[in-house]
Structures are given as structure tokens and as C-alpha cells.
mmCIF file with all atom_site columns, C-alpha atoms in Angstrom:
data_model
loop_
_atom_site.group_PDB
_atom_site.id
_atom_site.type_symbol
_atom_site.label_atom_id
_atom_site.label_alt_id
_atom_site.label_comp_id
_atom_site.label_asym_id
_atom_site.label_entity_id
_atom_site.label_seq_id
_atom_site.pdbx_PDB_ins_code
_atom_site.Cartn_x
_atom_site.Cartn_y
_atom_site.Cartn_z
_atom_site.occupancy
_atom_site.B_iso_or_equiv
_atom_site.pdbx_formal_charge
_atom_site.auth_seq_id
_atom_site.auth_comp_id
_atom_site.auth_asym_id
_atom_site.auth_atom_id
_atom_site.pdbx_PDB_model_num
ATOM 1   C CA . UNK Q 1 1   ? 0.230   -0.012 0.095   1.00 0.00 ? 4   UNK Q CA 1
ATOM 2   C CA . UNK Q 1 2   ? 1.310   3.596  -0.635  1.00 0.00 ? 5   UNK Q CA 1
ATOM 3   C CA . UNK Q 1 3   ? -0.498  6.877  -0.822  1.00 0.00 ? 6   UNK Q CA 1
ATOM 4   C CA . UNK Q 1 4   ? -2.292  8.422  -3.879  1.00 0.00 ? 7   UNK Q CA 1
ATOM 5   C CA . UNK Q 1 5   ? -0.117  10.837 -5.415  1.00 0.00 ? 8   UNK Q CA 1
ATOM 6   C CA . UNK Q 1 6   ? -2.256  13.472 -6.948  1.00 0.00 ? 9   UNK Q CA 1
ATOM 7   C CA . UNK Q 1 7   ? 0.705   15.872 -8.223  1.00 0.00 ? 10  UNK Q CA 1
ATOM 8   C CA . UNK Q 1 8   ? 3.364   15.178 -10.910 1.00 0.00 ? 11  UNK Q CA 1
ATOM 9   C CA . UNK Q 1 9   ? 5.951   16.410 -12.874 1.00 0.00 ? 12  UNK Q CA 1
ATOM 10  C CA . UNK Q 1 10  ? 5.423   16.969 -16.389 1.00 0.00 ? 13  UNK Q CA 1
ATOM 11  C CA . UNK Q 1 11  ? 7.624   15.016 -19.132 1.00 0.00 ? 14  UNK Q CA 1
ATOM 12  C CA . UNK Q 1 12  ? 6.264   16.559 -22.103 1.00 0.00 ? 15  UNK Q CA 1
ATOM 13  C CA . UNK Q 1 13  ? 3.862   19.438 -23.358 1.00 0.00 ? 16  UNK Q CA 1
ATOM 14  C CA . UNK Q 1 14  ? 1.744   18.497 -26.417 1.00 0.00 ? 17  UNK Q CA 1
ATOM 15  C CA . UNK Q 1 15  ? -1.021  19.513 -28.395 1.00 0.00 ? 18  UNK Q CA 1
ATOM 16  C CA . UNK Q 1 16  ? -2.762  17.442 -31.347 1.00 0.00 ? 19  UNK Q CA 1
ATOM 17  C CA . UNK Q 1 17  ? -5.724  17.103 -33.144 1.00 0.00 ? 20  UNK Q CA 1
ATOM 18  C CA . UNK Q 1 18  ? -7.852  14.373 -35.359 1.00 0.00 ? 21  UNK Q CA 1
ATOM 19  C CA . UNK Q 1 19  ? -9.565  15.878 -38.248 1.00 0.00 ? 22  UNK Q CA 1
ATOM 20  C CA . UNK Q 1 20  ? -12.976 14.657 -38.913 1.00 0.00 ? 23  UNK Q CA 1
ATOM 21  C CA . UNK Q 1 21  ? -11.748 14.234 -42.923 1.00 0.00 ? 24  UNK Q CA 1
ATOM 22  C CA . UNK Q 1 22  ? -8.251  13.784 -44.198 1.00 0.00 ? 25  UNK Q CA 1
ATOM 23  C CA . UNK Q 1 23  ? -6.467  16.870 -44.932 1.00 0.00 ? 26  UNK Q CA 1
ATOM 24  C CA . UNK Q 1 24  ? -4.279  17.212 -48.168 1.00 0.00 ? 27  UNK Q CA 1
ATOM 25  C CA . UNK Q 1 25  ? -4.415  20.943 -48.068 1.00 0.00 ? 28  UNK Q CA 1
ATOM 26  C CA . UNK Q 1 26  ? -0.422  22.027 -47.030 1.00 0.00 ? 29  UNK Q CA 1
ATOM 27  C CA . UNK Q 1 27  ? -1.622  25.464 -46.162 1.00 0.00 ? 30  UNK Q CA 1
ATOM 28  C CA . UNK Q 1 28  ? -4.333  24.077 -43.724 1.00 0.00 ? 31  UNK Q CA 1
ATOM 29  C CA . UNK Q 1 29  ? -1.913  22.075 -42.085 1.00 0.00 ? 32  UNK Q CA 1
ATOM 30  C CA . UNK Q 1 30  ? 0.631   24.576 -41.769 1.00 0.00 ? 33  UNK Q CA 1
ATOM 31  C CA . UNK Q 1 31  ? -1.789  26.678 -40.136 1.00 0.00 ? 34  UNK Q CA 1
ATOM 32  C CA . UNK Q 1 32  ? -3.189  24.057 -38.119 1.00 0.00 ? 35  UNK Q CA 1
ATOM 33  C CA . UNK Q 1 33  ? 0.419   23.272 -36.878 1.00 0.00 ? 36  UNK Q CA 1
ATOM 34  C CA . UNK Q 1 34  ? 1.142   26.969 -36.012 1.00 0.00 ? 37  UNK Q CA 1
ATOM 35  C CA . UNK Q 1 35  ? -2.099  27.370 -33.665 1.00 0.00 ? 38  UNK Q CA 1
ATOM 36  C CA . UNK Q 1 36  ? -1.024  24.086 -31.978 1.00 0.00 ? 39  UNK Q CA 1
ATOM 37  C CA . UNK Q 1 37  ? 2.820   25.546 -31.461 1.00 0.00 ? 40  UNK Q CA 1
ATOM 38  C CA . UNK Q 1 38  ? 1.351   28.581 -30.462 1.00 0.00 ? 41  UNK Q CA 1
ATOM 39  C CA . UNK Q 1 39  ? -0.746  26.636 -27.768 1.00 0.00 ? 42  UNK Q CA 1
ATOM 40  C CA . UNK Q 1 40  ? 2.419   24.323 -26.462 1.00 0.00 ? 43  UNK Q CA 1
ATOM 41  C CA . UNK Q 1 41  ? 4.687   27.884 -26.135 1.00 0.00 ? 44  UNK Q CA 1
ATOM 42  C CA . UNK Q 1 42  ? 1.812   29.435 -24.360 1.00 0.00 ? 45  UNK Q CA 1
ATOM 43  C CA . UNK Q 1 43  ? 1.580   26.357 -21.717 1.00 0.00 ? 46  UNK Q CA 1
ATOM 44  C CA . UNK Q 1 44  ? 4.998   26.135 -21.907 1.00 0.00 ? 47  UNK Q CA 1
ATOM 45  C CA . UNK Q 1 45  ? 5.097   30.036 -20.799 1.00 0.00 ? 48  UNK Q CA 1
ATOM 46  C CA . UNK Q 1 46  ? 2.326   29.652 -18.169 1.00 0.00 ? 49  UNK Q CA 1
ATOM 47  C CA . UNK Q 1 47  ? 4.314   26.773 -16.540 1.00 0.00 ? 50  UNK Q CA 1
ATOM 48  C CA . UNK Q 1 48  ? 7.769   28.486 -16.610 1.00 0.00 ? 51  UNK Q CA 1
ATOM 49  C CA . UNK Q 1 49  ? 9.275   25.756 -18.604 1.00 0.00 ? 52  UNK Q CA 1
ATOM 50  C CA . UNK Q 1 50  ? 11.206  25.736 -21.896 1.00 0.00 ? 53  UNK Q CA 1
ATOM 51  C CA . UNK Q 1 51  ? 11.547  22.115 -23.925 1.00 0.00 ? 54  UNK Q CA 1
ATOM 52  C CA . UNK Q 1 52  ? 14.968  21.564 -25.544 1.00 0.00 ? 55  UNK Q CA 1
ATOM 53  C CA . UNK Q 1 53  ? 13.560  18.667 -28.212 1.00 0.00 ? 56  UNK Q CA 1
ATOM 54  C CA . UNK Q 1 54  ? 10.280  19.425 -30.511 1.00 0.00 ? 57  UNK Q CA 1
ATOM 55  C CA . UNK Q 1 55  ? 8.232   16.506 -31.700 1.00 0.00 ? 58  UNK Q CA 1
ATOM 56  C CA . UNK Q 1 56  ? 6.153   16.107 -34.712 1.00 0.00 ? 59  UNK Q CA 1
ATOM 57  C CA . UNK Q 1 57  ? 3.326   13.412 -34.855 1.00 0.00 ? 60  UNK Q CA 1
ATOM 58  C CA . UNK Q 1 58  ? 1.245   12.257 -38.145 1.00 0.00 ? 61  UNK Q CA 1
ATOM 59  C CA . UNK Q 1 59  ? -1.084  9.808  -38.798 1.00 0.00 ? 62  UNK Q CA 1
ATOM 60  C CA . UNK Q 1 60  ? -1.583  8.609  -42.297 1.00 0.00 ? 63  UNK Q CA 1
ATOM 61  C CA . UNK Q 1 61  ? -5.606  7.623  -43.765 1.00 0.00 ? 64  UNK Q CA 1
ATOM 62  C CA . UNK Q 1 62  ? -4.173  3.819  -42.967 1.00 0.00 ? 65  UNK Q CA 1
ATOM 63  C CA . UNK Q 1 63  ? -3.882  4.703  -39.455 1.00 0.00 ? 66  UNK Q CA 1
ATOM 64  C CA . UNK Q 1 64  ? -0.049  4.113  -39.379 1.00 0.00 ? 67  UNK Q CA 1
ATOM 65  C CA . UNK Q 1 65  ? 1.491   6.781  -36.913 1.00 0.00 ? 68  UNK Q CA 1
ATOM 66  C CA . UNK Q 1 66  ? 4.630   8.337  -36.910 1.00 0.00 ? 69  UNK Q CA 1
ATOM 67  C CA . UNK Q 1 67  ? 6.635   10.500 -34.660 1.00 0.00 ? 70  UNK Q CA 1
ATOM 68  C CA . UNK Q 1 68  ? 9.818   12.596 -35.563 1.00 0.00 ? 71  UNK Q CA 1
ATOM 69  C CA . UNK Q 1 69  ? 11.427  14.633 -33.210 1.00 0.00 ? 72  UNK Q CA 1
ATOM 70  C CA . UNK Q 1 70  ? 15.074  17.231 -33.014 1.00 0.00 ? 73  UNK Q CA 1
ATOM 71  C CA . UNK Q 1 71  ? 16.788  18.524 -30.049 1.00 0.00 ? 74  UNK Q CA 1
ATOM 72  C CA . UNK Q 1 72  ? 17.342  22.222 -30.169 1.00 0.00 ? 75  UNK Q CA 1
ATOM 73  C CA . UNK Q 1 73  ? 20.581  23.816 -29.238 1.00 0.00 ? 76  UNK Q CA 1
ATOM 74  C CA . UNK Q 1 74  ? 18.833  25.768 -26.022 1.00 0.00 ? 77  UNK Q CA 1
ATOM 75  C CA . UNK Q 1 75  ? 15.409  25.059 -24.552 1.00 0.00 ? 78  UNK Q CA 1
ATOM 76  C CA . UNK Q 1 76  ? 12.595  26.929 -26.076 1.00 0.00 ? 79  UNK Q CA 1
ATOM 77  C CA . UNK Q 1 77  ? 8.854   28.420 -25.041 1.00 0.00 ? 80  UNK Q CA 1
ATOM 78  C CA . UNK Q 1 78  ? 8.842   30.653 -28.023 1.00 0.00 ? 81  UNK Q CA 1
ATOM 79  C CA . UNK Q 1 79  ? 6.009   29.639 -30.603 1.00 0.00 ? 82  UNK Q CA 1
ATOM 80  C CA . UNK Q 1 80  ? 8.108   30.452 -33.804 1.00 0.00 ? 83  UNK Q CA 1
ATOM 81  C CA . UNK Q 1 81  ? 10.567  28.352 -32.867 1.00 0.00 ? 84  UNK Q CA 1
ATOM 82  C CA . UNK Q 1 82  ? 8.375   25.566 -32.014 1.00 0.00 ? 85  UNK Q CA 1
ATOM 83  C CA . UNK Q 1 83  ? 6.818   26.053 -35.063 1.00 0.00 ? 86  UNK Q CA 1
ATOM 84  C CA . UNK Q 1 84  ? 9.653   26.340 -37.414 1.00 0.00 ? 87  UNK Q CA 1
ATOM 85  C CA . UNK Q 1 85  ? 11.051  23.521 -36.074 1.00 0.00 ? 88  UNK Q CA 1
ATOM 86  C CA . UNK Q 1 86  ? 7.887   21.010 -36.192 1.00 0.00 ? 89  UNK Q CA 1
ATOM 87  C CA . UNK Q 1 87  ? 7.515   22.635 -39.843 1.00 0.00 ? 90  UNK Q CA 1
ATOM 88  C CA . UNK Q 1 88  ? 10.716  21.611 -40.987 1.00 0.00 ? 91  UNK Q CA 1
ATOM 89  C CA . UNK Q 1 89  ? 9.998   17.662 -39.562 1.00 0.00 ? 92  UNK Q CA 1
ATOM 90  C CA . UNK Q 1 90  ? 6.730   18.049 -41.443 1.00 0.00 ? 93  UNK Q CA 1
ATOM 91  C CA . UNK Q 1 91  ? 8.514   19.062 -44.805 1.00 0.00 ? 94  UNK Q CA 1
ATOM 92  C CA . UNK Q 1 92  ? 11.069  16.025 -44.067 1.00 0.00 ? 95  UNK Q CA 1
ATOM 93  C CA . UNK Q 1 93  ? 8.394   13.446 -43.703 1.00 0.00 ? 96  UNK Q CA 1
ATOM 94  C CA . UNK Q 1 94  ? 5.324   14.517 -45.884 1.00 0.00 ? 97  UNK Q CA 1
ATOM 95  C CA . UNK Q 1 95  ? 5.331   14.691 -49.554 1.00 0.00 ? 98  UNK Q CA 1
ATOM 96  C CA . UNK Q 1 96  ? 2.916   17.915 -50.705 1.00 0.00 ? 99  UNK Q CA 1
ATOM 97  C CA . UNK Q 1 97  ? -0.693  17.093 -50.748 1.00 0.00 ? 100 UNK Q CA 1
ATOM 98  C CA . UNK Q 1 98  ? -0.102  13.623 -48.716 1.00 0.00 ? 101 UNK Q CA 1
ATOM 99  C CA . UNK Q 1 99  ? -3.755  13.007 -46.899 1.00 0.00 ? 102 UNK Q CA 1
ATOM 100 C CA . UNK Q 1 100 ? -3.262  13.545 -42.857 1.00 0.00 ? 103 UNK Q CA 1
ATOM 101 C CA . UNK Q 1 101 ? -5.522  12.279 -40.198 1.00 0.00 ? 104 UNK Q CA 1
ATOM 102 C CA . UNK Q 1 102 ? -3.885  13.596 -37.329 1.00 0.00 ? 105 UNK Q CA 1
ATOM 103 C CA . UNK Q 1 103 ? -1.446  16.222 -36.680 1.00 0.00 ? 106 UNK Q CA 1
ATOM 104 C CA . UNK Q 1 104 ? 0.450   16.845 -33.156 1.00 0.00 ? 107 UNK Q CA 1
ATOM 105 C CA . UNK Q 1 105 ? 3.198   18.904 -32.216 1.00 0.00 ? 108 UNK Q CA 1
ATOM 106 C CA . UNK Q 1 106 ? 4.769   18.985 -28.368 1.00 0.00 ? 109 UNK Q CA 1
ATOM 107 C CA . UNK Q 1 107 ? 7.915   19.891 -26.506 1.00 0.00 ? 110 UNK Q CA 1
ATOM 108 C CA . UNK Q 1 108 ? 9.769   17.582 -24.259 1.00 0.00 ? 111 UNK Q CA 1
ATOM 109 C CA . UNK Q 1 109 ? 13.446  17.551 -22.375 1.00 0.00 ? 112 UNK Q CA 1
ATOM 110 C CA . UNK Q 1 110 ? 11.547  20.051 -19.944 1.00 0.00 ? 113 UNK Q CA 1
ATOM 111 C CA . UNK Q 1 111 ? 13.460  22.441 -17.450 1.00 0.00 ? 114 UNK Q CA 1
ATOM 112 C CA . UNK Q 1 112 ? 13.752  26.270 -16.530 1.00 0.00 ? 115 UNK Q CA 1
ATOM 113 C CA . UNK Q 1 113 ? 14.146  28.686 -19.940 1.00 0.00 ? 116 UNK Q CA 1
ATOM 114 C CA . UNK Q 1 114 ? 17.651  29.872 -20.213 1.00 0.00 ? 117 UNK Q CA 1
ATOM 115 C CA . UNK Q 1 115 ? 17.318  33.616 -20.226 1.00 0.00 ? 118 UNK Q CA 1
ATOM 116 C CA . UNK Q 1 116 ? 20.258  34.442 -22.253 1.00 0.00 ? 119 UNK Q CA 1
ATOM 117 C CA . UNK Q 1 117 ? 20.889  37.765 -24.195 1.00 0.00 ? 120 UNK Q CA 1
ATOM 118 C CA . UNK Q 1 118 ? 22.525  37.885 -27.887 1.00 0.00 ? 121 UNK Q CA 1
ATOM 119 C CA . UNK Q 1 119 ? 25.847  39.184 -28.103 1.00 0.00 ? 122 UNK Q CA 1
ATOM 120 C CA . UNK Q 1 120 ? 25.293  41.237 -31.149 1.00 0.00 ? 123 UNK Q CA 1
ATOM 121 C CA . UNK Q 1 121 ? 21.509  42.950 -30.241 1.00 0.00 ? 124 UNK Q CA 1
ATOM 122 C CA . UNK Q 1 122 ? 18.595  42.381 -28.182 1.00 0.00 ? 125 UNK Q CA 1
ATOM 123 C CA . UNK Q 1 123 ? 16.434  40.525 -30.852 1.00 0.00 ? 126 UNK Q CA 1
ATOM 124 C CA . UNK Q 1 124 ? 15.422  37.308 -28.915 1.00 0.00 ? 127 UNK Q CA 1
ATOM 125 C CA . UNK Q 1 125 ? 14.997  39.747 -25.945 1.00 0.00 ? 128 UNK Q CA 1
ATOM 126 C CA . UNK Q 1 126 ? 12.523  41.816 -28.060 1.00 0.00 ? 129 UNK Q CA 1
ATOM 127 C CA . UNK Q 1 127 ? 10.454  38.894 -29.279 1.00 0.00 ? 130 UNK Q CA 1
ATOM 128 C CA . UNK Q 1 128 ? 10.381  37.588 -25.478 1.00 0.00 ? 131 UNK Q CA 1
ATOM 129 C CA . UNK Q 1 129 ? 8.667   41.094 -24.299 1.00 0.00 ? 132 UNK Q CA 1
ATOM 130 C CA . UNK Q 1 130 ? 6.329   40.620 -27.364 1.00 0.00 ? 133 UNK Q CA 1
ATOM 131 C CA . UNK Q 1 131 ? 5.031   37.058 -26.466 1.00 0.00 ? 134 UNK Q CA 1
ATOM 132 C CA . UNK Q 1 132 ? 4.660   38.233 -23.199 1.00 0.00 ? 135 UNK Q CA 1
ATOM 133 C CA . UNK Q 1 133 ? 2.408   41.045 -24.082 1.00 0.00 ? 136 UNK Q CA 1
ATOM 134 C CA . UNK Q 1 134 ? 0.510   38.757 -26.745 1.00 0.00 ? 137 UNK Q CA 1
ATOM 135 C CA . UNK Q 1 135 ? -0.006  36.037 -24.014 1.00 0.00 ? 138 UNK Q CA 1
ATOM 136 C CA . UNK Q 1 136 ? -1.712  38.890 -21.733 1.00 0.00 ? 139 UNK Q CA 1
ATOM 137 C CA . UNK Q 1 137 ? -3.938  40.289 -24.534 1.00 0.00 ? 140 UNK Q CA 1
ATOM 138 C CA . UNK Q 1 138 ? -4.764  36.423 -24.999 1.00 0.00 ? 141 UNK Q CA 1
ATOM 139 C CA . UNK Q 1 139 ? -5.364  35.505 -21.539 1.00 0.00 ? 142 UNK Q CA 1
ATOM 140 C CA . UNK Q 1 140 ? -7.690  38.358 -20.927 1.00 0.00 ? 143 UNK Q CA 1
ATOM 141 C CA . UNK Q 1 141 ? -9.534  38.886 -23.933 1.00 0.00 ? 144 UNK Q CA 1
ATOM 142 C CA . UNK Q 1 142 ? -9.458  35.584 -25.949 1.00 0.00 ? 145 UNK Q CA 1
ATOM 143 C CA . UNK Q 1 143 ? -7.037  33.594 -28.103 1.00 0.00 ? 146 UNK Q CA 1
ATOM 144 C CA . UNK Q 1 144 ? -8.461  35.063 -31.267 1.00 0.00 ? 147 UNK Q CA 1
ATOM 145 C CA . UNK Q 1 145 ? -8.165  38.739 -30.108 1.00 0.00 ? 148 UNK Q CA 1
ATOM 146 C CA . UNK Q 1 146 ? -4.204  38.978 -31.106 1.00 0.00 ? 149 UNK Q CA 1
ATOM 147 C CA . UNK Q 1 147 ? -2.040  36.489 -33.072 1.00 0.00 ? 150 UNK Q CA 1
ATOM 148 C CA . UNK Q 1 148 ? 1.255   36.793 -34.730 1.00 0.00 ? 151 UNK Q CA 1
ATOM 149 C CA . UNK Q 1 149 ? 1.204   37.195 -38.227 1.00 0.00 ? 152 UNK Q CA 1
ATOM 150 C CA . UNK Q 1 150 ? 3.131   35.020 -41.040 1.00 0.00 ? 153 UNK Q CA 1
ATOM 151 C CA . UNK Q 1 151 ? 5.678   36.345 -42.584 1.00 0.00 ? 154 UNK Q CA 1
ATOM 152 C CA . UNK Q 1 152 ? 5.469   37.475 -46.176 1.00 0.00 ? 155 UNK Q CA 1
ATOM 153 C CA . UNK Q 1 153 ? 7.947   36.715 -48.854 1.00 0.00 ? 156 UNK Q CA 1
ATOM 154 C CA . UNK Q 1 154 ? 9.015   39.484 -51.053 1.00 0.00 ? 157 UNK Q CA 1
ATOM 155 C CA . UNK Q 1 155 ? 7.952   37.979 -54.453 1.00 0.00 ? 158 UNK Q CA 1
ATOM 156 C CA . UNK Q 1 156 ? 10.798  39.856 -56.257 1.00 0.00 ? 159 UNK Q CA 1
ATOM 157 C CA . UNK Q 1 157 ? 13.633  38.001 -54.211 1.00 0.00 ? 160 UNK Q CA 1
ATOM 158 C CA . UNK Q 1 158 ? 11.909  34.695 -54.855 1.00 0.00 ? 161 UNK Q CA 1
ATOM 159 C CA . UNK Q 1 159 ? 11.866  34.852 -58.320 1.00 0.00 ? 162 UNK Q CA 1
#
């Protein structure tokens, strides 16, 4: 016999969605991945944690499930870094237009966030402060009140 433990230490924080219908649209999957990455980042920050490993989970229409992960040089709690890492994993394992039944993203290797200043600037500190403001606005007014935009590509540079 032993007492029931009601508290535990999280080993990972993740978010996933099973689609009602298989999704082939690349933009829809990327948008969903961005939203889930933002939720993972928000939950990490709320718990005062950061993850060293970003994980991607996919399920194909035949219910074959695969996971891929990559470790970062520094633990992160930043939405954009989680998203960029998960998107790179998605692009490695999924052919454009291939149908997806389930999509998930997560962070593991949890620990306290590392707050390290950049050598030649304060870009990461600006991003952290911006993220803090976005978190506070979303907490007060709802998740859809404000969110970060998708960077636009200059069409002249990519011709």
C-alpha cells in the first residue's frame, strides 16, 4: 500500500488534433501546426518551462502513425521556434498533398527557460517581450483577439 499521488511533474507538453476528414491542403496543415505550436508555447510559458526537444506526430489515413523529433541547442518556450522546427520536420516526412488524419506537436526535455542575451543585439529579448504582451492580451480577451502574423515573402526576391 502507498498513498495516492495527486501531483506529478510533466515530462512533455503537446497538442494534437484528429481531423474529421483527411487533410491534403498544405496551407491548412501549416496553419493548424502554427496554432498548435502557439498553444504548446503558451502552456510552456504558463508553467515557466522550456523544451529542448520538439516533436511532430502524424497519422496517415491508413492509421499508420509516425513521430519525429529534433533537439534544439537551447531550450525554448517561443511559439515561432517551436513552429519552425515542427514545420521542418513535417516537410521532411510528408510529400506535398499527402493526406493526414492526425497532426500533433509537442515539446519535451523540459526544464526552466534559459534567458541568454544575444551577443550583438537584443532581438531575442524583443521577441520575448512581444510574446509576453501577446500572452497577456490573449489571456484577458481570448486567444483570437491578437496573434502573430505569418511573415510575407517578397516576390521579387524569390523569382
